[in-house]
């Protein structure tokens, strides 16, 4: 509990939450999502439910991935802005991994 207090959390509330099942449904949901993405280790980063980076990566890999996602999102949003719709990314469970070269 000491660490919780050191980072600004209410220690009493933290103790209650940790002893309860308050977030168990959310945790199970995240575990199921990770399993569906075939996550086998940490760290594992999913960007916009579409791209995945596995393992510790150099900064430039993250920068390239984020730029690629931003460029693609801008392109995808242009037609949708006129229609007032938003599409789901990676809804079929097959996320693309950006080219790291």
Short mmCIF file of C-alpha atoms in Angstrom, two decimals:
data_model
loop_
_atom_site.label_atom_id
_atom_site.label_comp_id
_atom_site.label_asym_id
_atom_site.label_seq_id
_atom_site.Cartn_x
_atom_site.Cartn_y
_atom_site.Cartn_z
CA UNK A 1 0.00 0.00 0.00
CA UNK A 2 2.95 2.29 0.59
CA UNK A 3 3.72 2.43 -3.13
CA UNK A 4 0.09 3.29 -3.92
CA UNK A 5 0.31 6.26 -1.58
CA UNK A 6 3.65 7.34 -3.05
CA UNK A 7 2.14 7.63 -6.51
CA UNK A 8 -0.88 9.58 -5.25
CA UNK A 9 -3.50 6.87 -4.85
CA UNK A 10 -5.74 6.66 -1.81
CA UNK A 11 -4.25 3.73 0.13
CA UNK A 12 -7.54 2.71 1.77
CA UNK A 13 -9.36 2.66 -1.55
CA UNK A 14 -6.47 0.79 -3.18
CA UNK A 15 -6.60 -1.87 -0.45
CA UNK A 16 -10.36 -2.33 -0.93
CA UNK A 17 -10.03 -2.63 -4.71
CA UNK A 18 -7.17 -5.13 -4.52
CA UNK A 19 -9.11 -7.34 -2.09
CA UNK A 20 -12.27 -7.25 -4.22
CA UNK A 21 -13.36 -8.47 -7.64
CA UNK A 22 -14.06 -4.88 -8.74
CA UNK A 23 -12.11 -5.07 -12.00
CA UNK A 24 -12.11 -8.81 -12.64
CA UNK A 25 -14.52 -8.61 -15.60
CA UNK A 26 -12.39 -5.93 -17.23
CA UNK A 27 -9.20 -7.94 -16.63
CA UNK A 28 -10.77 -11.11 -18.09
CA UNK A 29 -11.93 -9.13 -21.12
CA UNK A 30 -8.42 -7.78 -21.69
CA UNK A 31 -6.97 -11.27 -21.28
CA UNK A 32 -9.39 -12.64 -23.88
CA UNK A 33 -8.52 -9.83 -26.28
CA UNK A 34 -4.79 -10.51 -25.84
CA UNK A 35 -5.38 -14.20 -26.44
CA UNK A 36 -7.34 -13.48 -29.63
CA UNK A 37 -4.41 -11.37 -30.86
CA UNK A 38 -2.09 -14.28 -30.00
CA UNK A 39 -0.05 -12.25 -27.53
CA UNK A 40 2.61 -14.53 -26.12
CA UNK A 41 4.83 -12.11 -24.24
CA UNK A 42 5.35 -8.66 -22.89
CA UNK A 43 5.73 -5.93 -23.74
CA UNK A 44 3.14 -6.04 -26.51
CA UNK A 45 1.65 -2.88 -27.96
CA UNK A 46 -1.54 -2.65 -30.01
CA UNK A 47 -2.14 0.62 -31.83
CA UNK A 48 -5.74 1.45 -32.80
CA UNK A 49 -6.70 -2.23 -32.68
CA UNK A 50 -4.92 -2.58 -36.01
CA UNK A 51 -1.15 -2.74 -35.58
CA UNK A 52 0.92 -4.72 -33.13
CA UNK A 53 4.48 -4.32 -31.90
CA UNK A 54 5.89 -7.19 -29.92
CA UNK A 55 8.81 -6.94 -27.56
CA UNK A 56 10.99 -4.01 -26.65
CA UNK A 57 11.48 -1.98 -29.81
CA UNK A 58 13.74 0.96 -30.59
CA UNK A 59 12.13 4.39 -30.53
CA UNK A 60 12.32 4.73 -34.32
CA UNK A 61 10.15 1.63 -34.77
CA UNK A 62 7.42 3.21 -32.64
CA UNK A 63 7.77 6.53 -34.47
CA UNK A 64 7.45 4.82 -37.87
CA UNK A 65 4.46 2.77 -36.71
CA UNK A 66 2.67 5.80 -35.26
CA UNK A 67 3.33 7.86 -38.41
CA UNK A 68 2.02 5.02 -40.57
CA UNK A 69 -1.12 4.71 -38.45
CA UNK A 70 -1.66 8.48 -38.51
CA UNK A 71 -1.28 8.62 -42.30
CA UNK A 72 -3.70 5.75 -42.78
CA UNK A 73 -6.21 7.14 -40.29
CA UNK A 74 -6.22 10.48 -42.11
CA UNK A 75 -6.93 8.67 -45.39
CA UNK A 76 -9.67 6.51 -43.86
CA UNK A 77 -11.38 9.40 -42.11
CA UNK A 78 -11.72 11.61 -45.19
CA UNK A 79 -14.47 9.53 -46.86
CA UNK A 80 -16.10 8.69 -43.54
CA UNK A 81 -16.32 12.33 -42.49
CA UNK A 82 -18.88 12.89 -45.27
CA UNK A 83 -20.91 9.85 -44.29
CA UNK A 84 -20.79 10.40 -40.53
CA UNK A 85 -19.64 6.81 -39.92
CA UNK A 86 -16.75 5.19 -38.16
CA UNK A 87 -15.46 1.76 -39.13
CA UNK A 88 -14.05 -0.88 -36.81
CA UNK A 89 -10.41 -1.77 -37.30
CA UNK A 90 -9.08 -5.28 -36.90
CA UNK A 91 -12.58 -6.62 -36.37
CA UNK A 92 -11.71 -9.95 -37.98
CA UNK A 93 -8.92 -10.62 -35.46
CA UNK A 94 -6.05 -10.29 -37.92
CA UNK A 95 -3.99 -7.26 -36.99
CA UNK A 96 -1.27 -6.10 -39.34
CA UNK A 97 2.24 -5.63 -38.05
CA UNK A 98 4.08 -2.61 -39.51
CA UNK A 99 7.17 -3.31 -41.56
CA UNK A 100 10.17 -2.78 -39.26
CA UNK A 101 12.70 -2.29 -42.04
#
